[in-house]
The first five atom37 places (N, CA, C, CB, O) and aatype in JSON, in Angstrom:
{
  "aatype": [20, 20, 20, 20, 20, 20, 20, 20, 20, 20, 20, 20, 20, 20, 20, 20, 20, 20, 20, 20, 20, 20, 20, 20, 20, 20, 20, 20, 20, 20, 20, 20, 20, 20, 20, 20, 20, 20, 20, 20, 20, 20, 20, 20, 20, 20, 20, 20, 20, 20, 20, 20, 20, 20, 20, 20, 20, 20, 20, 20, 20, 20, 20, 20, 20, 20, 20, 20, 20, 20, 20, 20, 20, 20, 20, 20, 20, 20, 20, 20, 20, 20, 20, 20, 20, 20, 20, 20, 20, 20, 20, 20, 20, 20, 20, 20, 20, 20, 20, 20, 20, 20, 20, 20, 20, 20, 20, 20, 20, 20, 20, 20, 20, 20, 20, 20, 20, 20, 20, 20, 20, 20, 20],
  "atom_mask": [
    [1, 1, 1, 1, 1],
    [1, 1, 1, 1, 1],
    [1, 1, 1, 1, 1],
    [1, 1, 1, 1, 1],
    [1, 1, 1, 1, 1],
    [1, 1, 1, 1, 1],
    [1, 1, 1, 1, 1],
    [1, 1, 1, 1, 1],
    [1, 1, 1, 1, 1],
    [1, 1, 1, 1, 1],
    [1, 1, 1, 1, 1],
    [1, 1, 1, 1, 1],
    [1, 1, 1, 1, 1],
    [1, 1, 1, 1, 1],
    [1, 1, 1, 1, 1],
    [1, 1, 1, 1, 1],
    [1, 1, 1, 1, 1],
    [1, 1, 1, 1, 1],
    [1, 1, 1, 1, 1],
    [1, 1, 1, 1, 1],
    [1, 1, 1, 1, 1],
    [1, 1, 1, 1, 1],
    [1, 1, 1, 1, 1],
    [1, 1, 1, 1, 1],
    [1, 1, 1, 1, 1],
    [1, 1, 1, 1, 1],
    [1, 1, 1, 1, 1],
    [1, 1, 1, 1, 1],
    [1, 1, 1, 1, 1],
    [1, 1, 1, 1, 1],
    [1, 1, 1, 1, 1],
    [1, 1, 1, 1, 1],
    [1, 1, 1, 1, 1],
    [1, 1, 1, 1, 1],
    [1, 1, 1, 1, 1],
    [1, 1, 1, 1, 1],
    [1, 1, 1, 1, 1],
    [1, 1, 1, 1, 1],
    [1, 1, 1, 1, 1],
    [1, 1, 1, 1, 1],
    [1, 1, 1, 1, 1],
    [1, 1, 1, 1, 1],
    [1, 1, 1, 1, 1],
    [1, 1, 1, 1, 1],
    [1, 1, 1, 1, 1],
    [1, 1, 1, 1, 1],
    [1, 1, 1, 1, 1],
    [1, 1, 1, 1, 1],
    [1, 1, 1, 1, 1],
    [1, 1, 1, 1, 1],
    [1, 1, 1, 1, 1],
    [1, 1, 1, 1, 1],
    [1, 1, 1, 1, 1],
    [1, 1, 1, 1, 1],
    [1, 1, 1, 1, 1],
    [1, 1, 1, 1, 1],
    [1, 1, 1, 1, 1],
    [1, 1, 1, 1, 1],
    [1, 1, 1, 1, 1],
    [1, 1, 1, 1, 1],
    [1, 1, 1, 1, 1],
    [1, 1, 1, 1, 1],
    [1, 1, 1, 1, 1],
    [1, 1, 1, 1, 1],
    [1, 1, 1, 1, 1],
    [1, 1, 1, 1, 1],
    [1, 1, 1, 1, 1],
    [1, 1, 1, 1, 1],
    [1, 1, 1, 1, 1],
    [1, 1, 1, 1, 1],
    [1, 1, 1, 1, 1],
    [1, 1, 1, 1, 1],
    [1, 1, 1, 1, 1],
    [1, 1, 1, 1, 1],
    [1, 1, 1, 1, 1],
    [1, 1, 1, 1, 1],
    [1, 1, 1, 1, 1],
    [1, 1, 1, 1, 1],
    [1, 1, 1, 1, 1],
    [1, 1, 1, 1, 1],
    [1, 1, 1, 1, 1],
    [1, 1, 1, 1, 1],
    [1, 1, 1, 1, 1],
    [1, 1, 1, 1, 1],
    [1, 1, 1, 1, 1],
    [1, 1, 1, 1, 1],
    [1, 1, 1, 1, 1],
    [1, 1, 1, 1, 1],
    [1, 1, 1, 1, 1],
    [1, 1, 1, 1, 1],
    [1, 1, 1, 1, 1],
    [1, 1, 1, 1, 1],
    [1, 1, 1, 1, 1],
    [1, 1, 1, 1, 1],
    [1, 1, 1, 1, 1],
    [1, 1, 1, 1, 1],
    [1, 1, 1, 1, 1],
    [1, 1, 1, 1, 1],
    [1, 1, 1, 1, 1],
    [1, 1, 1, 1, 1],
    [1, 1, 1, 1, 1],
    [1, 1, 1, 1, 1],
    [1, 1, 1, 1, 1],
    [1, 1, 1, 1, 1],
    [1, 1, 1, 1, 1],
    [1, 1, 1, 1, 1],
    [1, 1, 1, 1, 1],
    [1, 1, 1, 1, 1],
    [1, 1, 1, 1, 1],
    [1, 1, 1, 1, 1],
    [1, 1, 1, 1, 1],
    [1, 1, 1, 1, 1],
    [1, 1, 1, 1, 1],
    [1, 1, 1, 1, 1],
    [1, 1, 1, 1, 1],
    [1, 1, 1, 1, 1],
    [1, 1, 1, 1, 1],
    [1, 1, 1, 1, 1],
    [1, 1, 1, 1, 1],
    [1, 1, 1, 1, 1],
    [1, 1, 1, 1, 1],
    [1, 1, 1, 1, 1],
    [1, 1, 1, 1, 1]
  ],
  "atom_positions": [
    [[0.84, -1.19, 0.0], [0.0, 0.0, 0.0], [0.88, 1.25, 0.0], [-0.96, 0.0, 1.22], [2.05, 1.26, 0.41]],
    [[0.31, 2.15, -0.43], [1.51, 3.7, -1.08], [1.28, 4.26, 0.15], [1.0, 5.04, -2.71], [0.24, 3.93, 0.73]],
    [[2.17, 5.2, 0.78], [2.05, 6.1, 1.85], [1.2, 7.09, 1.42], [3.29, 6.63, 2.31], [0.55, 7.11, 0.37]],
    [[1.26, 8.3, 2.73], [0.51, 9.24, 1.93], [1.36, 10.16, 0.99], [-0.29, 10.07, 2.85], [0.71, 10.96, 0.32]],
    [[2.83, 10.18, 0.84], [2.83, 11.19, 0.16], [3.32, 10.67, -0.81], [3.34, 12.24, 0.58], [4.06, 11.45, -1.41]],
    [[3.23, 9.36, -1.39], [3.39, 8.56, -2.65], [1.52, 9.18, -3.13], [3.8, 6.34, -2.31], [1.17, 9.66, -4.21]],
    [[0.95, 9.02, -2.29], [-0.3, 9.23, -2.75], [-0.82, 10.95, -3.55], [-1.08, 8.85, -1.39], [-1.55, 11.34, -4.46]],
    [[0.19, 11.61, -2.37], [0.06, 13.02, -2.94], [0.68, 13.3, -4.2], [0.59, 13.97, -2.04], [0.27, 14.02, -5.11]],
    [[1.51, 12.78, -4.13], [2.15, 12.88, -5.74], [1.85, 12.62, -6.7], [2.96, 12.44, -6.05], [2.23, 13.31, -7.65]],
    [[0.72, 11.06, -6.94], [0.21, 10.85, -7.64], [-0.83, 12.04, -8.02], [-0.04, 9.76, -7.35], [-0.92, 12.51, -9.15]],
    [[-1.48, 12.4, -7.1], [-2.88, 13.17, -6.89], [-2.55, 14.55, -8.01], [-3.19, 13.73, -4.89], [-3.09, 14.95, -9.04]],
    [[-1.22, 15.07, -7.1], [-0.94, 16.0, -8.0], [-0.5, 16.08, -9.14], [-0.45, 16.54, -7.67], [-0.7, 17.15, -9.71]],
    [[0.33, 14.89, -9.96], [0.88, 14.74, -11.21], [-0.67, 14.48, -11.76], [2.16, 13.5, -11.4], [-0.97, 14.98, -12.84]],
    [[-1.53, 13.79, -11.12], [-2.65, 13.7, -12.75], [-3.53, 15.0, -12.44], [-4.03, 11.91, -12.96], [-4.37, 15.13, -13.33]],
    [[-3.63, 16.13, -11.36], [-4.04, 16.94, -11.41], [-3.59, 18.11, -12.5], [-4.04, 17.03, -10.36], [-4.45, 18.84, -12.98]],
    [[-2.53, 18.21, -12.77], [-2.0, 18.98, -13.64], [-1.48, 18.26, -14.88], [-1.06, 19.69, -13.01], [-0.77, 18.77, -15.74]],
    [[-1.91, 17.07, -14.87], [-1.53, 16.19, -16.37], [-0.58, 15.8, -16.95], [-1.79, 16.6, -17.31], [-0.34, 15.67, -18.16]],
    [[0.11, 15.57, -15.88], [1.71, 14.75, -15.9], [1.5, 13.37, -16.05], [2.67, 14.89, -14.46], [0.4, 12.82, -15.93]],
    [[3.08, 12.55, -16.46], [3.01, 11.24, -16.12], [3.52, 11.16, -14.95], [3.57, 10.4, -16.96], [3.88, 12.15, -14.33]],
    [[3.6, 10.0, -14.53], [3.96, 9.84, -13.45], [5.56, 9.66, -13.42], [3.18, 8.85, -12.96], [5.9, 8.77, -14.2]],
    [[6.53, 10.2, -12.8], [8.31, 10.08, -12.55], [8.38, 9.4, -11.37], [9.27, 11.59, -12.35], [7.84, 9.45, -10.27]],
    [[9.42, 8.59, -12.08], [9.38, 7.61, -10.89], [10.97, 7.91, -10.03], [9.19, 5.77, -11.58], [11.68, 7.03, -9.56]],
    [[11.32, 9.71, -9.99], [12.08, 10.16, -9.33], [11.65, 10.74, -7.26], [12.42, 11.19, -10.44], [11.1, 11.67, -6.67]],
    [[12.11, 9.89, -7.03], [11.88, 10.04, -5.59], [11.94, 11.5, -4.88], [12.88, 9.18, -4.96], [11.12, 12.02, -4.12]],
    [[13.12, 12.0, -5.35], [13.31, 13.63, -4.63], [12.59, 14.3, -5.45], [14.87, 14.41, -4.54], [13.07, 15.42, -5.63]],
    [[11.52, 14.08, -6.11], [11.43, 15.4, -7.19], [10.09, 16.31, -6.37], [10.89, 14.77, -9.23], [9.88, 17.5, -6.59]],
    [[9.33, 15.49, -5.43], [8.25, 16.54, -4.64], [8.24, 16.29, -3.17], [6.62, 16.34, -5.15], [8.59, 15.21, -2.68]],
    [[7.78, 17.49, -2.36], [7.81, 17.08, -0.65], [5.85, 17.75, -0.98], [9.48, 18.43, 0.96], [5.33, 18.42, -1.87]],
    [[5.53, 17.35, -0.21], [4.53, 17.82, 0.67], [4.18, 18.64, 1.81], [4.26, 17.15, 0.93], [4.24, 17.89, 2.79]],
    [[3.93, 19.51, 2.08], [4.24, 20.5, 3.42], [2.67, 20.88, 4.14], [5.16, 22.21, 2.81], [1.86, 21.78, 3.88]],
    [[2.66, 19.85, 5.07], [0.7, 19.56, 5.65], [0.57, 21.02, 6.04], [0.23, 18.2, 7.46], [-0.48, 21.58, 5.73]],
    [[1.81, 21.92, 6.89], [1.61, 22.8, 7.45], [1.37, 24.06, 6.51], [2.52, 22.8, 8.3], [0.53, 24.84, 6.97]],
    [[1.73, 24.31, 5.7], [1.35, 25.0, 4.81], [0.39, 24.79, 3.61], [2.23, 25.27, 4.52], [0.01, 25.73, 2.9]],
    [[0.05, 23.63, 3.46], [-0.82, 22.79, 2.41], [0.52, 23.27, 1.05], [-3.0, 23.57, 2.14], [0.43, 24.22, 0.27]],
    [[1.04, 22.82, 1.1], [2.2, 23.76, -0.12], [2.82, 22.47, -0.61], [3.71, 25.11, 0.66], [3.0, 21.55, 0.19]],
    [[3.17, 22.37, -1.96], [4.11, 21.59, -2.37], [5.16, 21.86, -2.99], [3.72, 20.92, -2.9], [5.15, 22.88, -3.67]],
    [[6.42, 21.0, -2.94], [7.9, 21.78, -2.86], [8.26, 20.87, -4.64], [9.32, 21.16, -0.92], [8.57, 19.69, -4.43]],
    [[8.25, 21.04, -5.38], [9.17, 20.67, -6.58], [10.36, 21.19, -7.05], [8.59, 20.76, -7.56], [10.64, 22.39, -7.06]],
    [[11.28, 19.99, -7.55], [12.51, 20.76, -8.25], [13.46, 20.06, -7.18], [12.49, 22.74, -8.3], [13.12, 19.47, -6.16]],
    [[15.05, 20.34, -7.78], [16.11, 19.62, -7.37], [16.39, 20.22, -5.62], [17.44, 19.9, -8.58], [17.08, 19.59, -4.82]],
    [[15.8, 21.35, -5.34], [16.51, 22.17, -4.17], [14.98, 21.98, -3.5], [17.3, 24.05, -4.52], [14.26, 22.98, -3.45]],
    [[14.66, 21.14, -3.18], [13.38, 20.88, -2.3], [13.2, 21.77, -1.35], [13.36, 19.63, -1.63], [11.99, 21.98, -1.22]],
    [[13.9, 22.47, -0.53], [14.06, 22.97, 0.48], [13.94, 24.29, 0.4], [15.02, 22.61, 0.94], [13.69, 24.85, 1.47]],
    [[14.08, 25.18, -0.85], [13.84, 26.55, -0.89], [12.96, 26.87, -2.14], [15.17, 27.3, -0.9], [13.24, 27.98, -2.59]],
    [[11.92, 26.19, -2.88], [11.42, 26.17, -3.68], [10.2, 25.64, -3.99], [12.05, 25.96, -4.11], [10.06, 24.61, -4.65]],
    [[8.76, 26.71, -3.25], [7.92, 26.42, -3.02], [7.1, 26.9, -4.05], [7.77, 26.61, -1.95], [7.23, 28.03, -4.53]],
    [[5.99, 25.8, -4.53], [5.22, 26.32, -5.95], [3.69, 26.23, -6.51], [5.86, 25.64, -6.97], [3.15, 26.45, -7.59]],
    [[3.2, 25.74, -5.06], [1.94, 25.15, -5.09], [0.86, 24.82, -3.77], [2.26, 24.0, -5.71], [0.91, 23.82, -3.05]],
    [[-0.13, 25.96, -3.67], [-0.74, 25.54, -2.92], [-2.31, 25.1, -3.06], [-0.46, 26.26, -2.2], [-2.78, 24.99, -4.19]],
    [[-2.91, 24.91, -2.19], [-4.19, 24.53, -2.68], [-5.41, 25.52, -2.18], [-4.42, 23.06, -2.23], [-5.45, 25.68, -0.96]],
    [[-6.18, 26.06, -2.77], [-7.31, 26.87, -1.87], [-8.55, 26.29, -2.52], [-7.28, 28.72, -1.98], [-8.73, 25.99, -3.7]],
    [[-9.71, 26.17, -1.03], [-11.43, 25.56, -1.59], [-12.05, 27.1, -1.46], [-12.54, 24.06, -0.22], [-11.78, 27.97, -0.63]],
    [[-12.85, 27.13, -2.43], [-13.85, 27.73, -2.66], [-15.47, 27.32, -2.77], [-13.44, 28.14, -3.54], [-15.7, 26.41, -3.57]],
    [[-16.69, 27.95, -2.01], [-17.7, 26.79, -2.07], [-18.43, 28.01, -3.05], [-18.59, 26.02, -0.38], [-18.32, 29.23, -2.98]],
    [[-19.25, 27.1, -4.02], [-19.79, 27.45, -4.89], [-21.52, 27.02, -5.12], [-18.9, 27.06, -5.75], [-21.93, 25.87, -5.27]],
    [[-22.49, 28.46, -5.09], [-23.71, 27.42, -5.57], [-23.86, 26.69, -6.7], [-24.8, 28.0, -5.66], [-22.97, 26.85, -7.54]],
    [[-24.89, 25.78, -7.03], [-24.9, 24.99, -8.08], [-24.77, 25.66, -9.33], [-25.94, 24.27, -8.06], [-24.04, 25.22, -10.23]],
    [[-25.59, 26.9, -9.45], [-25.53, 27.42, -10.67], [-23.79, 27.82, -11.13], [-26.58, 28.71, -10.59], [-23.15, 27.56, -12.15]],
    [[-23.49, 28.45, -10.08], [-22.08, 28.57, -10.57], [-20.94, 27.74, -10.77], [-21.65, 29.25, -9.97], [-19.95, 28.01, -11.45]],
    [[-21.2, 26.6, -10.04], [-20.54, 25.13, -10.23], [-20.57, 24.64, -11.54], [-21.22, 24.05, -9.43], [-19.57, 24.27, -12.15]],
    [[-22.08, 24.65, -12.11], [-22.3, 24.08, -13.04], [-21.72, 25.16, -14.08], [-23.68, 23.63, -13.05], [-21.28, 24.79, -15.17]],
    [[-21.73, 26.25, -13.76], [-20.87, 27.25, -15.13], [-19.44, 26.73, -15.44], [-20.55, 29.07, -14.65], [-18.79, 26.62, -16.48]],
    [[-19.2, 26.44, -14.08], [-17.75, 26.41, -14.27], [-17.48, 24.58, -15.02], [-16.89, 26.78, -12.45], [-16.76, 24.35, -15.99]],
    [[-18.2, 23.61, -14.3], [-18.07, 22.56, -15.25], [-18.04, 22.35, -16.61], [-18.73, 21.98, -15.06], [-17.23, 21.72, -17.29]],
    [[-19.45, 23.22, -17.03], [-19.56, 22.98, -18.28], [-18.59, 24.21, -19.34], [-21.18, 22.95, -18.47], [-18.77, 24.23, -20.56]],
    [[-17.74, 25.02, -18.74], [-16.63, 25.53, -19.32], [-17.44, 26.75, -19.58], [-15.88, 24.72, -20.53], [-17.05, 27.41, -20.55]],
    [[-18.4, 27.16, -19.01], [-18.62, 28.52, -19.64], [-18.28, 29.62, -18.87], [-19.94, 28.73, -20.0], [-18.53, 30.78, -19.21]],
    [[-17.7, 29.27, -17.83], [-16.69, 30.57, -16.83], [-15.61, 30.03, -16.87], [-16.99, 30.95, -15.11], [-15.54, 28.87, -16.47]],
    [[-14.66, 30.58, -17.26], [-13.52, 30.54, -16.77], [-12.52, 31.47, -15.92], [-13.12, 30.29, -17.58], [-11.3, 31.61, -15.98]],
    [[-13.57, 32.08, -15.08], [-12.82, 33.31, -13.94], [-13.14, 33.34, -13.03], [-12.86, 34.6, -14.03], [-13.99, 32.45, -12.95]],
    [[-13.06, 33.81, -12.13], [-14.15, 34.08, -11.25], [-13.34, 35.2, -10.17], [-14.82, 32.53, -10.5], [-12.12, 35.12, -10.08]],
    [[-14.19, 36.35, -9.27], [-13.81, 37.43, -8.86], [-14.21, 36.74, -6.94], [-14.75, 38.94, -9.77], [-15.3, 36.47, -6.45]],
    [[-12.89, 36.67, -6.35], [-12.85, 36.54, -5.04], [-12.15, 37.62, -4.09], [-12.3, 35.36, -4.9], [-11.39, 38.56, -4.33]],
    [[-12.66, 37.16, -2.99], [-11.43, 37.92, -1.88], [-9.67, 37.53, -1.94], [-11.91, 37.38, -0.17], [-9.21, 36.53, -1.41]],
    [[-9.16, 38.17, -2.41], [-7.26, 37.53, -2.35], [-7.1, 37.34, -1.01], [-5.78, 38.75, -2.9], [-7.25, 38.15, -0.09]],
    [[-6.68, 35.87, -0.99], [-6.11, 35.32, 0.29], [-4.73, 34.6, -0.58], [-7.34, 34.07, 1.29], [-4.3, 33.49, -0.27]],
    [[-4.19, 35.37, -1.61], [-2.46, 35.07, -1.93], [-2.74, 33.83, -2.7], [-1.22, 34.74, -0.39], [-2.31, 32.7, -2.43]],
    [[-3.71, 34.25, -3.91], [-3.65, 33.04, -4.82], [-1.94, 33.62, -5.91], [-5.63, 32.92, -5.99], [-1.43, 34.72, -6.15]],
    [[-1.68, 32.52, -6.19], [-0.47, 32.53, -6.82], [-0.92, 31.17, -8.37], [0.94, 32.01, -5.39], [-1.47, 30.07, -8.4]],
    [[-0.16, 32.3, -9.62], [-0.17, 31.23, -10.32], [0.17, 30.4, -10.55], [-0.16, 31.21, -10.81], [1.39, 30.42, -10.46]],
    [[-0.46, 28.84, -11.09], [0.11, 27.53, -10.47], [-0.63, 26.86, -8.98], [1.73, 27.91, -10.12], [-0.58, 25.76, -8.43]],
    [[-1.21, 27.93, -8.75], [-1.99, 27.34, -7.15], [-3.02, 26.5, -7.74], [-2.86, 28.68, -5.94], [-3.31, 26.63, -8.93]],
    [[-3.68, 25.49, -6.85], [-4.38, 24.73, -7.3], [-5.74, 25.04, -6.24], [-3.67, 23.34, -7.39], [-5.8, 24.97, -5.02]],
    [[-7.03, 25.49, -7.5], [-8.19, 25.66, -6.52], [-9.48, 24.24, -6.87], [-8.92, 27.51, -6.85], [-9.72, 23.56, -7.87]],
    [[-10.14, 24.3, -5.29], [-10.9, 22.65, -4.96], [-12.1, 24.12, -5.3], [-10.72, 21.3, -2.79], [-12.26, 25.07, -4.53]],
    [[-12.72, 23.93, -6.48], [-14.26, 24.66, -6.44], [-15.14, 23.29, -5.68], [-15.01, 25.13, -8.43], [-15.07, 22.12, -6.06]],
    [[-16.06, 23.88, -4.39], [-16.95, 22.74, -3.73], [-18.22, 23.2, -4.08], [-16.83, 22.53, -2.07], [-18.43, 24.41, -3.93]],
    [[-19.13, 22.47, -4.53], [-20.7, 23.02, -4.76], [-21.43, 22.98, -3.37], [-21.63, 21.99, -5.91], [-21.33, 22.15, -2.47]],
    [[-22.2, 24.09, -3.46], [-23.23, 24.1, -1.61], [-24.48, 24.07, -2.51], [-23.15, 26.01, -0.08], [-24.78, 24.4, -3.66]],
    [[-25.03, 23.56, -1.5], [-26.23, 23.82, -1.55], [-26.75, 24.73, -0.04], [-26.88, 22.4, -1.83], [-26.98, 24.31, 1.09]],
    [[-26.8, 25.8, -0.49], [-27.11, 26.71, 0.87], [-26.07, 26.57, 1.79], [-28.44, 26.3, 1.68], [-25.08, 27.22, 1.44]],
    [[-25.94, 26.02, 2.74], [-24.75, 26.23, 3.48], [-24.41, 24.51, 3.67], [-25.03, 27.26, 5.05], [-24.1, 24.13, 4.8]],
    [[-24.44, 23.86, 2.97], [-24.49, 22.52, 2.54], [-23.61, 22.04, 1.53], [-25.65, 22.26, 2.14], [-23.85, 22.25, 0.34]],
    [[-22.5, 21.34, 1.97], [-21.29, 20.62, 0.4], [-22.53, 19.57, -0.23], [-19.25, 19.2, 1.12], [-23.05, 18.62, 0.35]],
    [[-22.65, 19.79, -0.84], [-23.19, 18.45, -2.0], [-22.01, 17.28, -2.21], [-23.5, 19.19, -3.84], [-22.31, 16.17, -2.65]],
    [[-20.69, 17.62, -1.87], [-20.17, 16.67, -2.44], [-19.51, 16.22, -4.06], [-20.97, 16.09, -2.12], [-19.09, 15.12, -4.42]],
    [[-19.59, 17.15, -4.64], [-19.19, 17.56, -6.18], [-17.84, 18.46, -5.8], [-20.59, 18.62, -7.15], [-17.97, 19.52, -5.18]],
    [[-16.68, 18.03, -6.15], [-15.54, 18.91, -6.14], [-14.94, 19.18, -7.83], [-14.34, 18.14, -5.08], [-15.44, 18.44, -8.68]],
    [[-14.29, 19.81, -8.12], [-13.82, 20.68, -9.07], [-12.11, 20.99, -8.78], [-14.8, 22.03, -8.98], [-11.9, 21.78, -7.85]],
    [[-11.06, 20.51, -9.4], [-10.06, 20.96, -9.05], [-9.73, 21.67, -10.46], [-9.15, 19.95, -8.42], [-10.14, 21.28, -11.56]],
    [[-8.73, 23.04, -10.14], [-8.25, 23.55, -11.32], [-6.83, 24.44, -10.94], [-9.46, 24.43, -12.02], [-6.64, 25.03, -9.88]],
    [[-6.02, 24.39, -11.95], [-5.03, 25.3, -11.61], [-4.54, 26.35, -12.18], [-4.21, 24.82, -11.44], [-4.16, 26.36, -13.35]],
    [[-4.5, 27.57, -11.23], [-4.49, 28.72, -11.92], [-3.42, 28.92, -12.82], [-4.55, 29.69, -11.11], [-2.33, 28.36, -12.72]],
    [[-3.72, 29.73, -13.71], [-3.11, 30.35, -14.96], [-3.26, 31.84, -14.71], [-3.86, 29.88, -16.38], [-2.61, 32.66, -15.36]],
    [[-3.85, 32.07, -14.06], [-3.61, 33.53, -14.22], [-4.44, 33.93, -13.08], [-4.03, 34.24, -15.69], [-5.57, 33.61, -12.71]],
    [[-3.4, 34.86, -12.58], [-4.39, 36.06, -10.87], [-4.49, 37.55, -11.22], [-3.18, 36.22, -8.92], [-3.36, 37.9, -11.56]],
    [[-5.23, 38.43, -11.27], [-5.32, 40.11, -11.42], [-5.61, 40.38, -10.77], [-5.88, 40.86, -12.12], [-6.6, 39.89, -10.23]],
    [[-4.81, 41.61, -10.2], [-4.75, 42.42, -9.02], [-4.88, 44.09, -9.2], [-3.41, 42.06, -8.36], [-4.49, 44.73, -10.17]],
    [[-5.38, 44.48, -8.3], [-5.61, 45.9, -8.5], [-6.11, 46.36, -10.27], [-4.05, 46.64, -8.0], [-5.43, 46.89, -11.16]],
    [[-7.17, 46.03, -10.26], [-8.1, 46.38, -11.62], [-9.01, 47.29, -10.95], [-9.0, 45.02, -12.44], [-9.71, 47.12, -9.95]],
    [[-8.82, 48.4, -11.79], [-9.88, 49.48, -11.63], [-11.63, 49.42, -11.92], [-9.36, 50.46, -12.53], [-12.35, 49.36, -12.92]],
    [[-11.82, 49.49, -10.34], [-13.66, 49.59, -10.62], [-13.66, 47.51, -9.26], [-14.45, 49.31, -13.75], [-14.64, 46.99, -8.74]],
    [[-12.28, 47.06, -9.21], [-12.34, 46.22, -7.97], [-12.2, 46.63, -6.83], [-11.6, 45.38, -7.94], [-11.2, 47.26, -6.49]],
    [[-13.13, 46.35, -6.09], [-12.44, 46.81, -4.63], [-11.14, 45.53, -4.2], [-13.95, 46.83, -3.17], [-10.81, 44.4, -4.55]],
    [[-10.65, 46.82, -3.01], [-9.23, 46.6, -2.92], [-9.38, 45.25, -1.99], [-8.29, 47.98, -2.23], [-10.2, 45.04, -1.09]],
    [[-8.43, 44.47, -2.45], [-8.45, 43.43, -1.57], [-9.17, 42.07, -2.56], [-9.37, 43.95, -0.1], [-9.42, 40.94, -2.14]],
    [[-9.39, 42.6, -3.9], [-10.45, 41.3, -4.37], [-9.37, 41.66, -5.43], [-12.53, 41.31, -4.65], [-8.7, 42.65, -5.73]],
    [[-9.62, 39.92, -5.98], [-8.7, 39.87, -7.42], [-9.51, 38.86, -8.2], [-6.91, 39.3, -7.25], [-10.12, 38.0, -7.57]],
    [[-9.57, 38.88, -9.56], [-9.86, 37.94, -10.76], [-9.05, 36.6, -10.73], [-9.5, 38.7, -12.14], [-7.87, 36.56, -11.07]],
    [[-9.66, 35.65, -10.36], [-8.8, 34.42, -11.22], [-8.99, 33.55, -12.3], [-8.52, 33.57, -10.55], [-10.16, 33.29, -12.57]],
    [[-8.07, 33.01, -13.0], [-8.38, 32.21, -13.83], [-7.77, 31.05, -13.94], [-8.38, 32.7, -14.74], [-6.77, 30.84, -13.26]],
    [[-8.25, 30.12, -14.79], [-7.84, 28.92, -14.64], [-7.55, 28.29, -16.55], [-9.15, 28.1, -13.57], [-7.88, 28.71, -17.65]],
    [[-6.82, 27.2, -16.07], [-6.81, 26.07, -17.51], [-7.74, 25.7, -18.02], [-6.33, 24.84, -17.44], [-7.66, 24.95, -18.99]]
  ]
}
């Protein structure tokens, strides 16, 4: 049986559509930060974190069926390359439908946003 962070690795290589490397040093996992470390210098080279967002159905379903690809939140330090869990509610309720995607692109300070909110986008 795989540990967990044989498991995380997997999770994350088909999240972003890799094969799988069957190089041992190439990712750490960091629970305390939810962050993942890639690349030869594991130790100073952080590139990935994860943030959930809960979403009603209607907007869940926009985003499934590809007809949003943005969406305007509060910045809590999305970075591109971060990986976001869209969760569907139903009212204050997970349904249980998750959505993973990884950003391609964050905008900041756009005129006519209030301060503190940024655009993201995804693959």
């Amino acid at each position: 049986m795989a540990n967990r962070e044989d498991l995380i690795k997997e999770l994350y290589s088909n999240m972003i559509g890799e094969e799988k490397k069957p190089v041992e040093d190439e990712r750490r996992y960091h629970a305390d930060t939810n962050s993942l470390t890639v690349g030869a210098n594991l130790d100073s080279k952080v590139t990935s974190k994860r943030h959930e967002i809960g979403l009603e159905k209607e907007a869940y379903a926009e985003i499934m069926m590809g007809a949003r690809n943005y969406f305007l939140t509060k910045d809590i330090g999305f970075m591109v390359g971060d990986v976001v869990a869209f969760r569907e509610t139903s009212g204050f309720q997970l349904t249980g439908n998750d959505s993973l995607r990884t950003l391609a692109m964050v905008e900041r300070n756009i005129e006519g946003i209030k301060d503190g909110y940024c655009i993201i986008s995804w693959k």
